[in-house]
GROMACS .gro file of C-alpha atoms in nm:
model
  378
    1MET     CA    1  -0.005  -0.005  -0.003
    2SER     CA    2   0.128   0.337  -0.093
    3ILE     CA    3   0.167   0.634   0.140
    4LYS     CA    4  -0.089   0.826  -0.058
    5ASP     CA    5  -0.330   0.535   0.002
    6THR     CA    6  -0.266   0.549   0.384
    7ILE     CA    7  -0.300   0.934   0.406
    8LYS     CA    8  -0.424   1.114   0.099
    9ASP     CA    9  -0.396   1.482   0.199
   10GLU     CA   10  -0.353   1.724   0.480
   11ALA     CA   11  -0.717   1.679   0.606
   12GLY     CA   12  -0.660   1.318   0.624
   13LEU     CA   13  -0.341   1.365   0.816
   14GLU     CA   14  -0.505   1.600   1.060
   15THR     CA   15  -0.788   1.344   1.128
   16VAL     CA   16  -0.540   1.070   1.198
   17LEU     CA   17  -0.337   1.284   1.429
   18ASP     CA   18  -0.647   1.400   1.618
   19TYR     CA   19  -0.743   1.027   1.677
   20LYS     CA   20  -0.394   0.930   1.786
   21ILE     CA   21  -0.281   1.239   1.988
   22GLY     CA   22  -0.417   1.120   2.327
   23ALA     CA   23  -0.204   0.796   2.310
   24ILE     CA   24   0.097   0.984   2.171
   25THR     CA   25   0.077   1.231   2.460
   26ALA     CA   26   0.045   0.954   2.717
   27ALA     CA   27   0.350   0.767   2.567
   28THR     CA   28   0.559   1.096   2.559
   29LYS     CA   29   0.480   1.166   2.924
   30ARG     CA   30   0.583   0.820   3.030
   31GLU     CA   31   0.907   0.840   2.830
   32VAL     CA   32   1.010   1.202   2.929
   33GLY     CA   33   0.902   1.155   3.286
   34LYS     CA   34   1.088   1.389   3.538
   35LEU     CA   35   1.291   1.543   3.264
   36GLU     CA   36   0.981   1.755   3.175
   37GLN     CA   37   0.976   1.913   3.522
   38ASP     CA   38   1.354   1.998   3.502
   39TYR     CA   39   1.296   2.130   3.154
   40ALA     CA   40   1.033   2.368   3.271
   41LYS     CA   41   1.243   2.486   3.564
   42PHE     CA   42   1.553   2.550   3.356
   43ARG     CA   43   1.340   2.729   3.088
   44ARG     CA   44   1.245   2.972   3.378
   45TYR     CA   45   1.612   3.003   3.468
   46GLN     CA   46   1.691   3.099   3.111
   47ARG     CA   47   1.435   3.360   3.106
   48ILE     CA   48   1.593   3.501   3.421
   49GLY     CA   49   1.932   3.483   3.267
   50PHE     CA   50   1.828   3.673   2.956
   51LEU     CA   51   1.672   3.944   3.189
   52LEU     CA   52   2.003   3.973   3.378
   53ILE     CA   53   2.195   4.005   3.055
   54ALA     CA   54   1.966   4.284   2.944
   55ALA     CA   55   1.996   4.445   3.286
   56ALA     CA   56   2.384   4.438   3.248
   57PHE     CA   57   2.344   4.694   2.985
   58LEU     CA   58   2.059   4.897   3.151
   59LEU     CA   59   2.127   4.896   3.523
   60PRO     CA   60   2.477   5.034   3.525
   61ASN     CA   61   2.366   5.336   3.320
   62SER     CA   62   2.084   5.394   3.552
   63ALA     CA   63   2.306   5.360   3.859
   64VAL     CA   64   2.543   5.616   3.726
   65LEU     CA   65   2.261   5.867   3.662
   66VAL     CA   66   2.148   5.818   4.034
   67LEU     CA   67   2.505   5.858   4.167
   68GLU     CA   68   2.549   6.189   3.969
   69VAL     CA   69   2.244   6.326   4.153
   70LEU     CA   70   2.339   6.194   4.497
   71PHE     CA   71   2.697   6.302   4.486
   72ALA     CA   72   2.651   6.613   4.279
   73ASN     CA   73   2.886   6.807   4.523
   74LEU     CA   74   3.173   6.561   4.469
   75SER     CA   75   3.469   6.670   4.254
   76ASN     CA   76   3.465   6.558   3.901
   77PHE     CA   77   3.739   6.311   3.973
   78TRP     CA   78   3.564   6.124   4.256
   79SER     CA   79   3.230   6.137   4.077
   80THR     CA   80   3.392   5.972   3.765
   81VAL     CA   81   3.579   5.716   3.973
   82ILE     CA   82   3.253   5.610   4.158
   83SER     CA   83   3.052   5.606   3.842
   84ILE     CA   84   3.303   5.386   3.655
   85GLY     CA   85   3.335   5.152   3.963
   86VAL     CA   86   2.957   5.108   3.993
   87PHE     CA   87   2.919   5.058   3.626
   88LEU     CA   88   3.180   4.789   3.613
   89ILE     CA   89   3.072   4.607   3.916
   90SER     CA   90   2.703   4.594   3.827
   91PHE     CA   91   2.775   4.509   3.469
   92MET     CA   92   3.007   4.218   3.565
   93LEU     CA   93   2.757   4.082   3.829
   94CYS     CA   94   2.459   4.096   3.597
   95SER     CA   95   2.664   3.935   3.309
   96TYR     CA   96   2.807   3.668   3.540
   97PHE     CA   97   2.485   3.559   3.695
   98GLY     CA   98   2.297   3.602   3.362
   99PHE     CA   99   2.528   3.354   3.178
  100LYS     CA  100   2.520   3.126   3.474
  101PHE     CA  101   2.144   3.100   3.480
  102ILE     CA  102   2.127   3.060   3.095
  103MET     CA  103   2.387   2.776   3.077
  104SER     CA  104   2.296   2.601   3.394
  105GLY     CA  105   2.027   2.395   3.238
  106SER     CA  106   2.122   2.394   2.868
  107ASP     CA  107   2.216   2.028   2.884
  108VAL     CA  108   1.866   1.939   3.026
  109ILE     CA  109   1.693   2.151   2.767
  110ARG     CA  110   1.893   1.977   2.485
  111GLN     CA  111   1.813   1.634   2.636
  112PHE     CA  112   1.442   1.714   2.664
  113ASN     CA  113   1.416   1.839   2.302
  114ALA     CA  114   1.614   1.539   2.175
  115LYS     CA  115   1.389   1.298   2.368
  116VAL     CA  116   1.070   1.456   2.254
  117ASP     CA  117   1.191   1.450   1.892
  118THR     CA  118   1.284   1.084   1.913
  119ILE     CA  119   0.950   0.987   2.043
  120LEU     CA  120   0.741   1.215   1.806
  121PHE     CA  121   0.930   1.132   1.499
  122GLY     CA  122   0.876   0.760   1.569
  123ALA     CA  123   0.495   0.838   1.606
  124ILE     CA  124   0.498   1.036   1.278
  125PHE     CA  125   0.658   0.755   1.090
  126ASN     CA  126   0.398   0.525   1.225
  127LEU     CA  127   0.117   0.765   1.117
  128LEU     CA  128   0.255   0.774   0.764
  129GLY     CA  129   0.303   0.402   0.747
  130VAL     CA  130   0.673   0.413   0.686
  131LYS     CA  131   0.988   0.276   0.860
  132GLY     CA  132   1.202   0.562   0.964
  133GLU     CA  133   1.489   0.648   1.185
  134LEU     CA  134   1.587   0.990   1.353
  135ILE     CA  135   1.957   0.979   1.300
  136GLU     CA  136   2.047   1.278   1.510
  137HIS     CA  137   1.908   1.588   1.678
  138THR     CA  138   2.163   1.856   1.606
  139VAL     CA  139   2.223   2.211   1.467
  140VAL     CA  140   2.514   2.303   1.252
  141VAL     CA  141   2.640   2.670   1.221
  142ASP     CA  142   2.838   2.741   0.919
  143LYS     CA  143   3.212   2.794   1.008
  144LYS     CA  144   3.222   3.094   0.781
  145SER     CA  145   3.057   3.292   1.048
  146ILE     CA  146   3.346   3.256   1.298
  147ASP     CA  147   3.645   3.222   1.063
  148GLY     CA  148   3.935   3.442   1.152
  149THR     CA  149   3.845   3.455   1.530
  150GLY     CA  150   4.123   3.340   1.759
  151GLY     CA  151   4.236   3.291   2.123
  152LYS     CA  152   3.996   3.324   2.410
  153LEU     CA  153   3.726   3.479   2.199
  154ALA     CA  154   3.715   3.172   1.972
  155GLU     CA  155   3.703   2.957   2.274
  156LEU     CA  156   3.408   3.155   2.416
  157ILE     CA  157   3.228   3.137   2.075
  158ASP     CA  158   3.273   2.757   2.076
  159ILE     CA  159   3.130   2.732   2.422
  160LEU     CA  160   2.831   2.944   2.349
  161ARG     CA  161   2.778   2.770   2.016
  162ALA     CA  162   2.773   2.426   2.202
  163HIS     CA  163   2.527   2.557   2.464
  164PHE     CA  164   2.284   2.755   2.246
  165ARG     CA  165   2.301   2.558   1.912
  166SER     CA  166   2.326   2.209   2.057
  167LEU     CA  167   2.619   2.181   1.816
  168ARG     CA  168   2.746   1.822   1.747
  169GLU     CA  169   2.927   1.815   1.414
  170SER     CA  170   2.895   1.462   1.283
  171PRO     CA  171   2.971   1.257   0.957
  172GLU     CA  172   2.600   1.270   0.896
  173SER     CA  173   2.571   1.648   0.909
  174GLU     CA  174   2.890   1.689   0.710
  175GLN     CA  175   2.745   1.456   0.448
  176VAL     CA  176   2.419   1.662   0.425
  177LEU     CA  177   2.614   1.983   0.364
  178ALA     CA  178   2.836   1.802   0.100
  179SER     CA  179   2.523   1.686  -0.074
  180LEU     CA  180   2.375   2.033  -0.071
  181THR     CA  181   2.675   2.152  -0.266
  182THR     CA  182   2.656   1.855  -0.513
  183SER     CA  183   2.290   1.918  -0.570
  184GLU     CA  184   2.348   2.261  -0.727
  185LEU     CA  185   2.007   2.359  -0.586
  186ILE     CA  186   2.130   2.678  -0.416
  187THR     CA  187   2.272   2.944  -0.626
  188GLU     CA  188   2.214   3.244  -0.392
  189PRO     CA  189   2.491   3.346  -0.161
  190PHE     CA  190   2.459   3.237   0.202
  191ASN     CA  191   2.691   3.247   0.504
  192THR     CA  192   2.487   3.093   0.791
  193THR     CA  193   2.366   2.731   0.790
  194ARG     CA  194   2.158   2.554   1.047
  195LEU     CA  195   2.080   2.187   1.018
  196ASP     CA  196   1.839   2.027   1.257
  197ASN     CA  197   1.685   1.671   1.283
  198VAL     CA  198   1.848   1.448   1.022
  199PHE     CA  199   1.638   1.141   0.961
  200ALA     CA  200   1.602   0.848   0.719
  201ILE     CA  201   1.304   0.668   0.570
  202ASP     CA  202   1.281   0.346   0.391
  203ILE     CA  203   1.059   0.404   0.081
  204VAL     CA  204   1.024   0.256  -0.267
  205GLU     CA  205   1.294  -0.002  -0.162
  206ARG     CA  206   1.545   0.288  -0.116
  207ARG     CA  207   1.670   0.489   0.181
  208LEU     CA  208   1.549   0.849   0.177
  209MET     CA  209   1.759   1.103   0.369
  210VAL     CA  210   1.583   1.415   0.499
  211SER     CA  211   1.733   1.710   0.681
  212GLU     CA  212   1.571   2.030   0.824
  213LEU     CA  213   1.767   2.299   0.668
  214HIS     CA  214   1.784   2.674   0.720
  215LEU     CA  215   2.009   2.909   0.512
  216GLU     CA  216   2.054   3.273   0.565
  217HIS     CA  217   2.278   3.553   0.428
  218ILE     CA  218   2.372   3.798   0.709
  219THR     CA  219   2.543   4.133   0.632
  220GLY     CA  220   2.639   4.431   0.829
  221SER     CA  221   2.611   4.470   1.207
  222GLY     CA  222   2.424   4.667   1.458
  223ARG     CA  223   2.142   4.886   1.310
  224SER     CA  224   2.279   4.822   0.964
  225ARG     CA  225   2.254   4.434   1.006
  226GLN     CA  226   2.041   4.264   0.743
  227VAL     CA  227   1.921   3.905   0.737
  228LYS     CA  228   1.800   3.748   0.419
  229GLN     CA  229   1.640   3.410   0.446
  230VAL     CA  230   1.773   3.202   0.153
  231PHE     CA  231   1.585   2.875   0.228
  232LYS     CA  232   1.399   2.712   0.522
  233GLY     CA  233   1.247   2.364   0.497
  234TYR     CA  234   1.346   2.013   0.408
  235PHE     CA  235   1.649   1.899   0.202
  236VAL     CA  236   1.588   1.556   0.065
  237ALA     CA  237   1.819   1.303  -0.108
  238LEU     CA  238   1.682   0.983  -0.267
  239PRO     CA  239   1.906   0.719  -0.433
  240LEU     CA  240   1.816   0.630  -0.794
  241ARG     CA  241   1.815   0.274  -0.905
  242ARG     CA  242   2.066   0.359  -1.186
  243ALA     CA  243   2.316   0.644  -1.216
  244LEU     CA  244   2.244   0.917  -1.467
  245THR     CA  245   2.511   1.049  -1.708
  246GLY     CA  246   2.345   1.393  -1.733
  247LYS     CA  247   2.183   1.653  -1.499
  248THR     CA  248   1.806   1.741  -1.486
  249PHE     CA  249   1.664   2.024  -1.289
  250ILE     CA  250   1.294   2.121  -1.207
  251SER     CA  251   1.177   2.441  -1.057
  252THR     CA  252   0.825   2.556  -0.995
  253ASP     CA  253   0.731   2.912  -1.118
  254GLY     CA  254   0.770   3.200  -0.884
  255ASP     CA  255   0.866   3.580  -0.851
  256THR     CA  256   1.202   3.722  -0.796
  257HIS     CA  257   1.183   3.732  -0.413
  258GLY     CA  258   1.315   3.491  -0.158
  259PHE     CA  259   1.339   3.122  -0.278
  260ALA     CA  260   1.223   3.216  -0.616
  261HIS     CA  261   1.213   3.033  -0.956
  262ARG     CA  262   1.340   3.317  -1.188
  263THR     CA  263   1.649   3.417  -0.996
  264TYR     CA  264   1.755   3.055  -0.951
  265TRP     CA  265   1.676   2.954  -1.312
  266SER     CA  266   1.867   3.228  -1.479
  267THR     CA  267   2.172   3.165  -1.266
  268LEU     CA  268   2.149   2.788  -1.321
  269LEU     CA  269   2.132   2.823  -1.699
  270GLU     CA  270   2.416   3.083  -1.714
  271ALA     CA  271   2.642   2.857  -1.495
  272ASP     CA  272   2.644   2.564  -1.746
  273ASN     CA  273   2.609   2.612  -2.120
  274GLN     CA  274   2.525   2.245  -2.176
  275ILE     CA  275   2.204   2.280  -1.969
  276LYS     CA  276   1.893   2.400  -2.158
  277GLU     CA  277   1.538   2.468  -2.066
  278THR     CA  278   1.333   2.178  -2.216
  279LYS     CA  279   0.963   2.158  -2.325
  280PHE     CA  280   0.788   1.811  -2.275
  281GLU     CA  281   0.428   1.919  -2.375
  282TRP     CA  282   0.290   1.850  -2.038
  283ASN     CA  283  -0.034   2.048  -2.136
  284ASP     CA  284  -0.189   2.243  -1.825
  285PHE     CA  285   0.123   2.227  -1.603
  286GLU     CA  286   0.381   2.320  -1.870
  287GLU     CA  287   0.366   2.690  -1.769
  288LEU     CA  288   0.422   2.622  -1.397
  289LEU     CA  289   0.689   2.339  -1.391
  290HIS     CA  290   1.012   2.425  -1.563
  291VAL     CA  291   1.267   2.171  -1.668
  292ALA     CA  292   1.628   2.209  -1.769
  293THR     CA  293   1.854   1.927  -1.872
  294ASP     CA  294   2.164   1.832  -2.069
  295ASN     CA  295   2.013   1.494  -2.164
  296ASP     CA  296   1.655   1.493  -2.294
  297ARG     CA  297   1.620   1.117  -2.303
  298GLU     CA  298   1.717   1.074  -1.935
  299ALA     CA  299   1.487   1.353  -1.837
  300ARG     CA  300   1.189   1.188  -2.000
  301GLU     CA  301   1.264   0.856  -1.821
  302VAL     CA  302   1.303   1.022  -1.490
  303LEU     CA  303   1.015   1.270  -1.505
  304THR     CA  304   0.711   1.040  -1.540
  305PRO     CA  305   0.375   1.199  -1.609
  306GLN     CA  306   0.254   1.076  -1.263
  307PHE     CA  307   0.542   1.246  -1.098
  308MET     CA  308   0.484   1.578  -1.279
  309SER     CA  309   0.113   1.551  -1.217
  310ASP     CA  310   0.164   1.509  -0.844
  311LEU     CA  311   0.403   1.801  -0.836
  312TYR     CA  312   0.165   2.016  -1.029
  313ASP     CA  313  -0.131   1.935  -0.801
  314TRP     CA  314   0.077   2.022  -0.491
  315TRP     CA  315   0.193   2.353  -0.650
  316LYS     CA  316  -0.161   2.466  -0.742
  317LYS     CA  317  -0.250   2.450  -0.364
  318HIS     CA  318   0.078   2.620  -0.254
  319GLU     CA  319   0.158   2.876  -0.511
  320GLN     CA  320   0.354   3.086  -0.263
  321LEU     CA  321   0.616   2.818  -0.234
  322ASN     CA  322   0.881   2.706  -0.483
  323ILE     CA  323   1.016   2.359  -0.506
  324ARG     CA  324   1.356   2.284  -0.657
  325ILE     CA  325   1.454   1.933  -0.776
  326ALA     CA  326   1.778   1.797  -0.922
  327PHE     CA  327   1.870   1.455  -1.072
  328ILE     CA  328   2.245   1.419  -1.064
  329GLY     CA  329   2.450   1.107  -1.062
  330ASN     CA  330   2.272   0.840  -0.859
  331LEU     CA  331   2.062   1.082  -0.644
  332MET     CA  332   1.745   1.281  -0.671
  333TYR     CA  333   1.778   1.604  -0.455
  334LEU     CA  334   1.475   1.799  -0.346
  335LEU     CA  335   1.449   2.134  -0.163
  336PHE     CA  336   1.091   2.162  -0.015
  337PRO     CA  337   1.043   2.500   0.152
  338ASP     CA  338   0.830   2.528   0.472
  339ASN     CA  339   0.851   2.826   0.703
  340GLN     CA  340   0.670   2.643   0.985
  341ILE     CA  341   0.951   2.395   1.053
  342ARG     CA  342   1.095   2.463   1.401
  343PHE     CA  343   1.473   2.486   1.470
  344GLU     CA  344   1.641   2.422   1.805
  345LYS     CA  345   1.307   2.382   1.993
  346THR     CA  346   1.017   2.136   2.028
  347VAL     CA  347   0.741   2.208   2.273
  348SER     CA  348   0.716   2.411   2.596
  349LYS     CA  349   0.516   2.135   2.777
  350VAL     CA  350   0.387   1.785   2.707
  351GLU     CA  351   0.020   1.839   2.639
  352PRO     CA  352  -0.210   1.730   2.346
  353SER     CA  353  -0.251   2.069   2.174
  354GLU     CA  354   0.127   2.148   2.176
  355LEU     CA  355   0.230   1.798   2.060
  356LYS     CA  356  -0.031   1.801   1.782
  357GLU     CA  357   0.080   2.147   1.665
  358TYR     CA  358   0.452   2.053   1.664
  359MET     CA  359   0.389   1.716   1.507
  360PHE     CA  360   0.191   1.875   1.224
  361THR     CA  361   0.478   2.111   1.135
  362ILE     CA  362   0.691   1.802   1.077
  363ALA     CA  363   0.434   1.554   0.919
  364ARG     CA  364   0.267   1.800   0.684
  365PRO     CA  365   0.559   1.890   0.453
  366LEU     CA  366   0.697   1.531   0.499
  367MET     CA  367   0.367   1.374   0.375
  368HIS     CA  368   0.401   1.591   0.051
  369VAL     CA  369   0.766   1.491   0.006
  370LEU     CA  370   0.680   1.121   0.047
  371HIS     CA  371   0.397   1.157  -0.198
  372LEU     CA  372   0.631   1.301  -0.449
  373VAL     CA  373   0.918   1.055  -0.415
  374GLU     CA  374   0.684   0.755  -0.439
  375GLU     CA  375   0.644   0.838  -0.804
  376VAL     CA  376   1.018   0.839  -0.874
  377LYS     CA  377   1.034   0.503  -1.059
  378ARG     CA  378   1.398   0.545  -1.197
   0.00000   0.00000   0.00000
């Protein structure tokens, strides 16, 4: 039985999730146990820590203003000495205790999120009727953002990165980033990469690799700092039954903003003179699904009418999103955008409404991905 036969659409997914959420909540509570209480406690500690960090920049200035009023008759020298002393002491105390509160429970918070993800991903795989495995719960920050930093500052950045990003560089995460480069699906510049929840699913007698991916391009600093979101969603790699000699790319139509078709398409075609846009006479969806290849014969073998029809049906319901697909070598690569995917967090507490909302952010785009890859017969 196909996944589409198990759950046909988003309404069907929500119905199944409503039916199962009670049992999933009970199972999650049993597995998480006391960890949930510790998680709630340390989340409070983190909020206190962030308030203290903010106070480190606000209270010293307030204290200096008060001192200037109270000791207005002092000489300028002593007034300056006292002001500087109060500023430094209050800044150091607030900063020290702020960081202490923030970092004190970071391990517990990571453990809670990892445990919840392990349970819920297993439940989602069961809902979709597939055999899957959550390989790792991790976040990768692109090293470009810290290159050139040395000494104690680099050490501090590594500590903060480990605490706040749950960083755990691994062969799996490095392989995902290498695959992203090989896929040629990103042509826009980016300098910050976050990778969360790498998992595998056995489908159509192959092992599908999926990663939650967030790419940004950050420029400037302070008030001139600008953050451009390049991509947020699922990055997918599916082995093909036979390696291809050429390259084939698909993009859905879109405007020139964000993760758009036109910007990507023009850059892609300019980068390789062998790749040309190809027309396959697909009637209604010819205008919305664009194909470029350097091997027409292979492209026709890979892009079955059913696959293109499924892609078209999805696109007509989600015209604000743009999918990119590449067939290169022995792999199919897919970028499936979804802004609802969460990074570095799961739920604030284990209760049905929160678990259902979080599970739906994972299962909804994953269901569409699985529906598409089921039709890849090559």
